[in-house]
GROMACS .gro file of C-alpha atoms in nm:
model
  252
    1MET     CA    1  16.875   6.216  10.339
    2ILE     CA    2  16.710   5.985  10.594
    3LEU     CA    3  16.340   5.929  10.531
    4LEU     CA    4  16.045   5.770  10.704
    5ILE     CA    5  15.904   5.491  10.489
    6ILE     CA    6  15.565   5.321  10.516
    7ILE     CA    7  15.573   4.940  10.495
    8ARG     CA    8  15.254   4.736  10.553
    9GLY     CA    9  15.104   5.034  10.734
   10ASP     CA   10  15.409   5.074  10.959
   11ILE     CA   11  15.640   5.372  10.941
   12ILE     CA   12  16.010   5.287  10.949
   13VAL     CA   13  16.334   5.471  10.887
   14GLY     CA   14  16.491   5.436  10.544
   15CYS     CA   15  16.772   5.586  10.339
   16GLU     CA   16  16.935   5.543  10.000
   17PHE     CA   17  17.314   5.553  10.028
   18THR     CA   18  17.547   5.619   9.736
   19THR     CA   19  17.856   5.405   9.781
   20SER     CA   20  18.131   5.229   9.588
   21PHE     CA   21  18.240   4.874   9.520
   22ALA     CA   22  18.532   4.765   9.303
   23GLY     CA   23  18.574   5.124   9.186
   24ARG     CA   24  18.214   5.155   9.065
   25LEU     CA   25  17.937   5.380   9.189
   26ILE     CA   26  17.631   5.197   9.324
   27GLU     CA   27  17.349   5.253   9.574
   28VAL     CA   28  17.218   5.055   9.868
   29LEU     CA   29  16.897   5.093  10.068
   30GLY     CA   30  16.901   5.085  10.447
   31TYR     CA   31  16.583   5.016  10.646
   32GLY     CA   32  16.483   5.006  11.011
   33PHE     CA   33  16.802   5.146  11.164
   34ASP     CA   34  16.867   5.384  11.454
   35TYR     CA   35  16.862   5.703  11.251
   36GLN     CA   36  17.046   5.904  11.516
   37LYS     CA   37  17.352   5.679  11.497
   38VAL     CA   38  17.356   5.680  11.118
   39ASP     CA   39  17.291   6.053  11.099
   40GLN     CA   40  17.590   6.113  11.323
   41TYR     CA   41  17.807   5.915  11.083
   42LEU     CA   42  17.669   6.092  10.776
   43SER     CA   43  17.716   6.434  10.933
   44SER     CA   44  18.083   6.363  10.992
   45CYS     CA   45  18.143   6.227  10.642
   46TYR     CA   46  17.922   6.461  10.442
   47SER     CA   47  17.949   6.807  10.585
   48ALA     CA   48  17.843   7.093  10.359
   49GLU     CA   49  18.208   7.186  10.315
   50LYS     CA   50  18.311   6.836  10.205
   51ILE     CA   51  18.019   6.804   9.964
   52ASN     CA   52  18.096   7.144   9.813
   53GLU     CA   53  18.464   7.060   9.764
   54THR     CA   54  18.392   6.717   9.617
   55THR     CA   55  18.140   6.864   9.374
   56ARG     CA   56  18.388   7.133   9.273
   57VAL     CA   57  18.652   6.871   9.188
   58LEU     CA   58  18.407   6.664   8.982
   59TYR     CA   59  18.276   6.975   8.808
   60GLN     CA   60  18.625   7.081   8.705
   61ARG     CA   61  18.713   6.729   8.594
   62LEU     CA   62  18.408   6.719   8.368
   63LEU     CA   63  18.482   7.058   8.214
   64ALA     CA   64  18.839   6.942   8.147
   65LYS     CA   65  18.717   6.621   7.979
   66ILE     CA   66  18.475   6.820   7.763
   67SER     CA   67  18.751   7.058   7.660
   68ASP     CA   68  18.999   6.779   7.582
   69LEU     CA   69  18.740   6.602   7.365
   70GLY     CA   70  18.653   6.922   7.181
   71LEU     CA   71  18.283   6.902   7.269
   72THR     CA   72  18.074   7.214   7.220
   73LEU     CA   73  17.943   7.365   7.542
   74ALA     CA   74  17.817   7.709   7.638
   75ALA     CA   75  18.056   7.892   7.868
   76HIS     CA   76  18.066   7.761   8.224
   77SER     CA   77  18.261   7.916   8.507
   78ASP     CA   78  18.489   7.691   8.709
   79GLN     CA   79  18.521   7.962   8.973
   80ALA     CA   80  18.183   7.896   9.138
   81THR     CA   81  18.209   7.873   9.515
   82THR     CA   82  17.890   7.684   9.599
   83PHE     CA   83  17.675   7.414   9.443
   84ASP     CA   84  17.314   7.333   9.517
   85CYS     CA   85  17.175   6.982   9.568
   86GLU     CA   86  17.067   6.947   9.207
   87PHE     CA   87  17.292   6.737   8.983
   88PHE     CA   88  17.525   6.985   8.816
   89GLU     CA   89  17.580   6.713   8.556
   90ARG     CA   90  17.219   6.739   8.440
   91LYS     CA   91  17.261   7.101   8.337
   92ILE     CA   92  17.576   7.017   8.143
   93TYR     CA   93  17.402   6.720   7.976
   94ASP     CA   94  17.117   6.950   7.870
   95GLU     CA   95  17.370   7.188   7.715
   96LEU     CA   96  17.576   6.921   7.541
   97THR     CA   97  17.271   6.764   7.376
   98LYS     CA   98  17.182   7.095   7.212
   99TYR     CA   99  17.470   7.048   6.968
  100PRO     CA  100  17.440   6.754   6.723
  101GLU     CA  101  17.812   6.763   6.653
  102ASN     CA  102  17.885   6.642   7.006
  103LYS     CA  103  17.733   6.303   6.926
  104LYS     CA  104  17.970   6.273   6.630
  105ILE     CA  105  18.274   6.374   6.835
  106LEU     CA  106  18.185   6.130   7.113
  107PRO     CA  107  17.977   5.849   6.957
  108GLU     CA  108  17.933   5.662   7.286
  109ASP     CA  109  17.598   5.520   7.387
  110ILE     CA  110  17.534   5.795   7.643
  111TRP     CA  111  17.311   6.051   7.478
  112ASP     CA  112  16.959   5.905   7.491
  113SER     CA  113  16.886   6.020   7.847
  114PHE     CA  114  17.051   6.182   8.144
  115SER     CA  115  17.052   5.842   8.313
  116ASP     CA  116  17.259   5.702   8.023
  117PHE     CA  117  17.488   6.005   8.034
  118PHE     CA  118  17.548   5.957   8.407
  119ARG     CA  119  17.558   5.577   8.426
  120LYS     CA  120  17.724   5.488   8.095
  121GLY     CA  121  17.942   5.799   8.077
  122LEU     CA  122  18.040   5.986   8.390
  123THR     CA  123  18.052   5.686   8.625
  124ASN     CA  124  18.172   5.426   8.373
  125PRO     CA  125  18.551   5.368   8.381
  126ALA     CA  126  18.540   5.263   8.014
  127SER     CA  127  18.392   5.595   7.899
  128LYS     CA  128  18.598   5.890   7.781
  129LEU     CA  129  18.381   6.108   8.008
  130PHE     CA  130  18.457   5.909   8.323
  131ILE     CA  131  18.522   6.144   8.618
  132ASN     CA  132  18.529   5.888   8.903
  133HIS     CA  133  18.251   5.979   9.147
  134ALA     CA  134  18.326   5.656   9.336
  135GLU     CA  135  18.653   5.803   9.464
  136PHE     CA  136  18.458   6.027   9.700
  137LYS     CA  137  18.202   5.775   9.827
  138PRO     CA  138  18.232   5.537  10.123
  139ALA     CA  139  18.297   5.172  10.053
  140LEU     CA  140  17.998   4.940  10.035
  141SER     CA  141  18.134   4.736  10.326
  142GLU     CA  142  18.149   5.048  10.542
  143ILE     CA  143  17.786   5.145  10.479
  144ILE     CA  144  17.673   4.788  10.545
  145ARG     CA  145  17.863   4.791  10.874
  146ILE     CA  146  17.717   5.126  10.983
  147VAL     CA  147  17.357   5.024  10.909
  148HIS     CA  148  17.395   4.681  11.071
  149GLU     CA  149  17.551   4.831  11.383
  150ALA     CA  150  17.252   5.065  11.400
  151GLY     CA  151  17.012   4.770  11.393
  152GLY     CA  152  16.901   4.792  11.029
  153ILE     CA  153  16.905   4.585  10.713
  154VAL     CA  154  17.072   4.663  10.380
  155MET     CA  155  16.938   4.603  10.030
  156LEU     CA  156  17.140   4.632   9.710
  157ALA     CA  157  16.948   4.888   9.504
  158HIS     CA  158  16.831   4.837   9.141
  159PRO     CA  159  17.130   4.638   9.004
  160PHE     CA  160  17.036   4.661   8.635
  161GLN     CA  161  16.987   5.037   8.656
  162TYR     CA  162  17.365   5.085   8.669
  163LYS     CA  163  17.374   4.967   8.307
  164PHE     CA  164  17.690   4.761   8.352
  165THR     CA  165  17.780   4.520   8.074
  166ASP     CA  166  17.861   4.253   8.333
  167THR     CA  167  17.577   4.290   8.585
  168GLU     CA  168  17.542   3.918   8.654
  169SER     CA  169  17.909   3.859   8.740
  170PHE     CA  170  17.918   4.189   8.929
  171LEU     CA  171  17.629   4.067   9.145
  172ASP     CA  172  17.815   3.745   9.220
  173ASN     CA  173  18.122   3.939   9.327
  174ILE     CA  174  17.924   4.169   9.554
  175TYR     CA  175  17.752   3.874   9.719
  176GLU     CA  176  18.078   3.689   9.776
  177GLU     CA  177  18.250   3.988   9.938
  178ASN     CA  178  17.971   4.161  10.134
  179ASP     CA  179  17.713   4.077  10.397
  180PHE     CA  180  17.409   4.257  10.259
  181ASP     CA  181  17.058   4.137  10.345
  182GLY     CA  182  16.864   4.159  10.022
  183VAL     CA  183  16.822   4.286   9.667
  184GLU     CA  184  16.581   4.531   9.507
  185CYS     CA  185  16.425   4.302   9.247
  186PHE     CA  186  16.123   4.508   9.139
  187TYR     CA  187  16.204   4.844   8.977
  188THR     CA  188  16.032   5.075   8.734
  189THR     CA  189  16.279   5.033   8.444
  190PHE     CA  190  16.337   4.658   8.479
  191SER     CA  191  16.214   4.415   8.219
  192ARG     CA  192  16.028   4.103   8.328
  193LYS     CA  193  16.340   3.902   8.248
  194GLN     CA  194  16.559   4.122   8.468
  195THR     CA  195  16.316   4.103   8.759
  196GLU     CA  196  16.296   3.725   8.730
  197TYR     CA  197  16.674   3.699   8.728
  198LEU     CA  198  16.705   3.906   9.046
  199VAL     CA  199  16.425   3.719   9.225
  200ASN     CA  200  16.597   3.389   9.146
  201PHE     CA  201  16.932   3.535   9.251
  202ALA     CA  202  16.786   3.638   9.588
  203LYS     CA  203  16.600   3.313   9.650
  204LYS     CA  204  16.902   3.100   9.564
  205ARG     CA  205  17.111   3.288   9.822
  206ASN     CA  206  16.836   3.322  10.083
  207LEU     CA  207  16.832   3.702  10.051
  208LEU     CA  208  16.540   3.934  10.118
  209ILE     CA  209  16.350   4.085   9.824
  210SER     CA  210  16.243   4.448   9.787
  211GLY     CA  211  16.104   4.677   9.521
  212GLY     CA  212  16.051   5.046   9.461
  213SER     CA  213  15.972   5.316   9.209
  214ASP     CA  214  16.280   5.526   9.298
  215TYR     CA  215  16.055   5.829   9.318
  216HIS     CA  216  16.257   6.146   9.372
  217GLY     CA  217  15.995   6.406   9.292
  218THR     CA  218  15.934   6.576   8.961
  219ASN     CA  219  16.303   6.570   8.864
  220LYS     CA  220  16.263   6.205   8.762
  221LYS     CA  221  16.033   6.164   8.465
  222GLN     CA  222  15.797   5.863   8.462
  223HIS     CA  223  15.891   5.764   8.817
  224GLU     CA  224  15.556   5.791   8.993
  225LEU     CA  225  15.532   5.725   9.365
  226GLY     CA  226  15.448   5.361   9.431
  227ILE     CA  227  15.380   5.259   9.071
  228GLY     CA  228  15.685   5.374   8.875
  229ARG     CA  229  15.579   5.385   8.512
  230GLY     CA  230  15.259   5.208   8.605
  231ASN     CA  231  15.434   4.873   8.573
  232LEU     CA  232  15.503   4.794   8.940
  233ALA     CA  233  15.300   4.521   9.105
  234ILE     CA  234  15.507   4.441   9.410
  235ARG     CA  235  15.366   4.152   9.611
  236LYS     CA  236  15.308   4.223   9.979
  237ASP     CA  237  15.425   3.875  10.075
  238ILE     CA  238  15.787   3.964   9.998
  239LEU     CA  239  15.785   4.170  10.317
  240THR     CA  240  15.694   3.875  10.541
  241ASP     CA  241  16.055   3.794  10.622
  242TRP     CA  242  16.161   4.152  10.686
  243LYS     CA  243  16.265   4.161  11.052
  244ILE     CA  244  16.221   4.531  11.113
  245ASN     CA  245  16.096   4.630  11.455
  246TYR     CA  246  16.321   4.918  11.540
  247TYR     CA  247  16.135   5.242  11.613
  248LYS     CA  248  15.791   5.121  11.501
  249GLU     CA  249  15.631   5.186  11.835
  250GLU     CA  250  15.832   5.501  11.903
  251ILE     CA  251  15.736   5.663  11.571
  252ARG     CA  252  15.368   5.587  11.622
   0.00000   0.00000   0.00000
């Protein structure tokens, strides 16, 4: 979904893209691009038919994993023909957590929240519940190219939110192999130490700095618009170097 975002009183185009790098699922944030060009690309890659088929494959993979592990789950049909935009994984997580025995069968560190279930389980190659979402997402380099060609900038979104065990080395690898413009350093779940690490990472490499609450409506608990969990104090001066002029005048 392409959104209009307010920065320093200006309205610009923005979008969060789910993508893949080194076989892992990550997100990037694009700002200030020609939305018509990017929308044309997204429409070709993410038609309703493709999304429905991809979701069906992942849904069936997850049911198969659950069955193989012997986890208790209320009956789910794998014959469904359509899927809505809501994470189907959330409904399955809610069901699985109703049964205490599931935590004994699969004693992985994935049960505390849906975020843990998704990040540490379903999208983590080391987990027994891994179903490889990244297989169906465009490569990070491709998204960066599309946004740059459309006149925008690209930020790596909330690096510590992926809950990798090797975030620091993963960041180094991304930087060495990709031409992104900045990093989201301020985020609602980050500790002060994590934010400081990312700010230093960005400054050392002359990258732009961004921040956000990751507000997605009421489906994300404790993610309030603009303030996150009340802990966001994003300095306005980090936007000084953002060279975003595309569509400002047109949107006004």
